[in-house]
PDB file of C-alpha atoms in Angstrom:
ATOM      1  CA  UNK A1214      17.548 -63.160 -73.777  1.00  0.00           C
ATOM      2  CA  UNK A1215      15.637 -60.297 -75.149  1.00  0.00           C
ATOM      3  CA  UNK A1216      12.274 -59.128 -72.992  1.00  0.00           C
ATOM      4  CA  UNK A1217      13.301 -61.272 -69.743  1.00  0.00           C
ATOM      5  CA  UNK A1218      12.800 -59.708 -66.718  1.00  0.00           C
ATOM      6  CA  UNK A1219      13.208 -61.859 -64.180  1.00  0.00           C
ATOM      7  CA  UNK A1220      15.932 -64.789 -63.828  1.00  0.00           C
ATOM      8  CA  UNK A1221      16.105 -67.954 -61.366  1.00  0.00           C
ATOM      9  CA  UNK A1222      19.887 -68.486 -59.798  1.00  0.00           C
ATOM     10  CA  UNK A1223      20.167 -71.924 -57.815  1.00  0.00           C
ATOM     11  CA  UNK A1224      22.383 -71.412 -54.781  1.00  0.00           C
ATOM     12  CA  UNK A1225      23.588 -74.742 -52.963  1.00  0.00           C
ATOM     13  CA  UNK A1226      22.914 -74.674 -48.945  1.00  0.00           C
ATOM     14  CA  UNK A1227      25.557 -76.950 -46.927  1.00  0.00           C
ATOM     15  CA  UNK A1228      23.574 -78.349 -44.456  1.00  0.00           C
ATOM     16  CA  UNK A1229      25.042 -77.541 -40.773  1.00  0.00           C
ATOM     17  CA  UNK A1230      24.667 -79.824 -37.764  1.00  0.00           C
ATOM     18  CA  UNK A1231      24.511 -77.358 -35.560  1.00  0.00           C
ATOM     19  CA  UNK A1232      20.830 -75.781 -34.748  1.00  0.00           C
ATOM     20  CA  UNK A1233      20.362 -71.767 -35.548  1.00  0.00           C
ATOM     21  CA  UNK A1234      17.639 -70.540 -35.734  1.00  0.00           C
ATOM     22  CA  UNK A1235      17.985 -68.944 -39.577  1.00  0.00           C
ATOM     23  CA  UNK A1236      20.742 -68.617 -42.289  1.00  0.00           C
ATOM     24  CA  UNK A1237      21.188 -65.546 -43.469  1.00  0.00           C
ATOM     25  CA  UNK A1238      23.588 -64.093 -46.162  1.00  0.00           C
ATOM     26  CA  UNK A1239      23.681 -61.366 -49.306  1.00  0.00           C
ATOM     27  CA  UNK A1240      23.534 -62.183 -52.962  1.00  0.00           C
ATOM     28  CA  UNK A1241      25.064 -59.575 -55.142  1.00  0.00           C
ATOM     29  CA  UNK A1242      24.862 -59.441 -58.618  1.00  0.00           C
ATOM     30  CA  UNK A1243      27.992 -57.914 -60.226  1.00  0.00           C
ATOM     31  CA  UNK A1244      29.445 -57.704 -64.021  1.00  0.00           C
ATOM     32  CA  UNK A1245      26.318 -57.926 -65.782  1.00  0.00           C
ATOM     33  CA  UNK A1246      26.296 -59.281 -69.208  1.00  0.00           C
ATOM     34  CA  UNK A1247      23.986 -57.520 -71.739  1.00  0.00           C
ATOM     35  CA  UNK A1248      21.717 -56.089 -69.264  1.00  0.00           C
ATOM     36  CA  UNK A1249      21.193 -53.694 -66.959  1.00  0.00           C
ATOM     37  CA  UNK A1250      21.162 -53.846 -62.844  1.00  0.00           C
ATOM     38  CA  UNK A1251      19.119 -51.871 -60.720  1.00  0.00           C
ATOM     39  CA  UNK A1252      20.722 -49.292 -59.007  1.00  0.00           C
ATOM     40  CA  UNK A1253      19.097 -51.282 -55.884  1.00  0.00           C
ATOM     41  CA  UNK A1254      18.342 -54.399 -57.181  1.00  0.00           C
ATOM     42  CA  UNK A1255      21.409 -55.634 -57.403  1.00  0.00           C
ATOM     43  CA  UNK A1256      21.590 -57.067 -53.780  1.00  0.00           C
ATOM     44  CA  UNK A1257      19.098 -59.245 -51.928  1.00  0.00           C
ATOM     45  CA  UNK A1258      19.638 -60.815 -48.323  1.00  0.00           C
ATOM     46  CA  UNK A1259      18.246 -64.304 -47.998  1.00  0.00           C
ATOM     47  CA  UNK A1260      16.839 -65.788 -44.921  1.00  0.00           C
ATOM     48  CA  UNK A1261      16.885 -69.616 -44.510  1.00  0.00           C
ATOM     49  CA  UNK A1262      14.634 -71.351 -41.412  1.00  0.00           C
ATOM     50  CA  UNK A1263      15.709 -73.943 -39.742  1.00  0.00           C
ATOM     51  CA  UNK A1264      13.237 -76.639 -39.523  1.00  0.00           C
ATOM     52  CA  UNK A1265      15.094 -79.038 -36.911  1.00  0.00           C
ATOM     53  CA  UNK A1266      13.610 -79.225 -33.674  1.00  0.00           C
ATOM     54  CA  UNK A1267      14.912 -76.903 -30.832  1.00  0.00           C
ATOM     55  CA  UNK A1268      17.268 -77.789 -28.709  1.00  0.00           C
ATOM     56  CA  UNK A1269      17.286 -81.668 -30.763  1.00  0.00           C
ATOM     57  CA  UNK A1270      15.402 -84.093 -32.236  1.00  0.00           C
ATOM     58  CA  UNK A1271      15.944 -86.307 -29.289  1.00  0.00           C
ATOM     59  CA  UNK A1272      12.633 -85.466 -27.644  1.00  0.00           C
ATOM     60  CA  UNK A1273      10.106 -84.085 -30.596  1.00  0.00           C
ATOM     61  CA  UNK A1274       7.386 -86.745 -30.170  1.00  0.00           C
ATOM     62  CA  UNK A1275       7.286 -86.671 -25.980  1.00  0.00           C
ATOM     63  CA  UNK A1276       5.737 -83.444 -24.858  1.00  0.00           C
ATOM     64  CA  UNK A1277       8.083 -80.967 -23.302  1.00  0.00           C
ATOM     65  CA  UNK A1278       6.717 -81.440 -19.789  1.00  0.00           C
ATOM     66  CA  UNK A1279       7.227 -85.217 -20.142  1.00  0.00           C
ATOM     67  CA  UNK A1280      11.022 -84.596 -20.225  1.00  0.00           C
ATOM     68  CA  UNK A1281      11.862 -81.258 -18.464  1.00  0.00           C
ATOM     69  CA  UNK A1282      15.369 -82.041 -17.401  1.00  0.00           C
ATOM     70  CA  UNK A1283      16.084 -84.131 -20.291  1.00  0.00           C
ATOM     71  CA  UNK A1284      14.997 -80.768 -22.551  1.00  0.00           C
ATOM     72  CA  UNK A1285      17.284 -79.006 -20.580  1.00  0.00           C
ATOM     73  CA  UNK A1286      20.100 -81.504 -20.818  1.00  0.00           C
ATOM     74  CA  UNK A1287      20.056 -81.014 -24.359  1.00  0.00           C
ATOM     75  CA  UNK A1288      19.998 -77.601 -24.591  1.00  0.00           C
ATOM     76  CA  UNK A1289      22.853 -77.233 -22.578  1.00  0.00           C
ATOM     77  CA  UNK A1290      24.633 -79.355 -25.149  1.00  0.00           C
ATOM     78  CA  UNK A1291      23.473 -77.120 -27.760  1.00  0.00           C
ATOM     79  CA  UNK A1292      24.780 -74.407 -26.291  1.00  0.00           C
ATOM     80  CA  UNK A1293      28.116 -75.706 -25.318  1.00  0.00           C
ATOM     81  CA  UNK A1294      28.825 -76.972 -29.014  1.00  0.00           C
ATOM     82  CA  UNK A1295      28.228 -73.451 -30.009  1.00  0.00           C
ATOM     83  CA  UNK A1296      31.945 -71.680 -31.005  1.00  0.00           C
ATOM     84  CA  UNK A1297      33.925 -70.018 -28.630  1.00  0.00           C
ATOM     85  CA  UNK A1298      30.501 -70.830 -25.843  1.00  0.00           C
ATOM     86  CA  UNK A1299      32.601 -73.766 -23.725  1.00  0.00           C
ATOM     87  CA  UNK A1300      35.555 -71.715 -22.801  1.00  0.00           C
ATOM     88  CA  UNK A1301      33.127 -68.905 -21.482  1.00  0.00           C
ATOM     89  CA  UNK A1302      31.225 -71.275 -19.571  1.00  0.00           C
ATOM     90  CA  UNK A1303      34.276 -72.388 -18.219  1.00  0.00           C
ATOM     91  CA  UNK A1304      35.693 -69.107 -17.161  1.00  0.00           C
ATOM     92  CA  UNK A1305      31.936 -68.208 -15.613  1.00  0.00           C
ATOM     93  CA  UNK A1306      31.487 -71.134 -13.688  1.00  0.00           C
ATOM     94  CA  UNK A1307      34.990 -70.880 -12.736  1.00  0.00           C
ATOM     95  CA  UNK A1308      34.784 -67.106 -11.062  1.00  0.00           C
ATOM     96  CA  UNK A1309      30.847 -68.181  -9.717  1.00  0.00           C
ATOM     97  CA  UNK A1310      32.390 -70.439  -7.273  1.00  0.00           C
ATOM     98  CA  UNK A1311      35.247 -67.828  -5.984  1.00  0.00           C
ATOM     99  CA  UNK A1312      32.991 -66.608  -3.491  1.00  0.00           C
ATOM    100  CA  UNK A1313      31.847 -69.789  -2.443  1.00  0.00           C
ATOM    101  CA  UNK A1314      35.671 -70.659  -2.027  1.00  0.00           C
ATOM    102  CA  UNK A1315      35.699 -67.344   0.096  1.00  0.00           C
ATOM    103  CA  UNK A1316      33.014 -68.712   2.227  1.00  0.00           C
ATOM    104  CA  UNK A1317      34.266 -71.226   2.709  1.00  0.00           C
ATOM    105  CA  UNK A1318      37.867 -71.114   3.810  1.00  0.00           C
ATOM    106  CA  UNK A1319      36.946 -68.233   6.244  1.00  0.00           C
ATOM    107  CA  UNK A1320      34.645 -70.430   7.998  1.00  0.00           C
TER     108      UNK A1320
END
């Protein structure tokens, strides 16, 4: 359309059940038909915020010092169900209790 500057493009957000903290990704405009792109302009990063609760929605109406270990419960779970996070917790807690071993065999 002749004289528009400015356009609207709707981009559909999948909706994760995992909590982070903000979605971020590029849009990049390429193959342009009768217009011109910006030598710039062209690509925009887009920041989404997560409005769930942190760690979960499981305690949002007590207040956190109601529930400490419950809180802390649930972050663990978050963490855990993060990719790649339960093997290396594994491993950790795994090598952490070598030295205890050590300790106490040589007793």
């Amino acid at each position: 359309e002749k004289g528009v500057f400015e356009k609207t493009i709707p981009i559909s957000i999948m909706e994760s059940p995992l909590w982070s903290a903000t979605l971020e990704f590029k849009v990049i405009l390429e193959n342009p038909v009768q217009c011109q792109l910006g030598k710039y302009l062209k690509i925009c990063r887009v920041k989404v915020i997560d409005q769930d609760e942190f760690p979960s929605s499981l305690y949002a109406k007590e207040a956190a010092e109601d529930v400490p270990m419950g809180l802390f419960i649930e972050y663990v779970k978050l963490a855990l169900e993060q990719p790649g996070n339960t093997w290396r917790f594994l491993v950790t807690l795994i090598f952490d209790q070598v030295k205890n071993g050590y300790i106490y065999f040589t007793l």
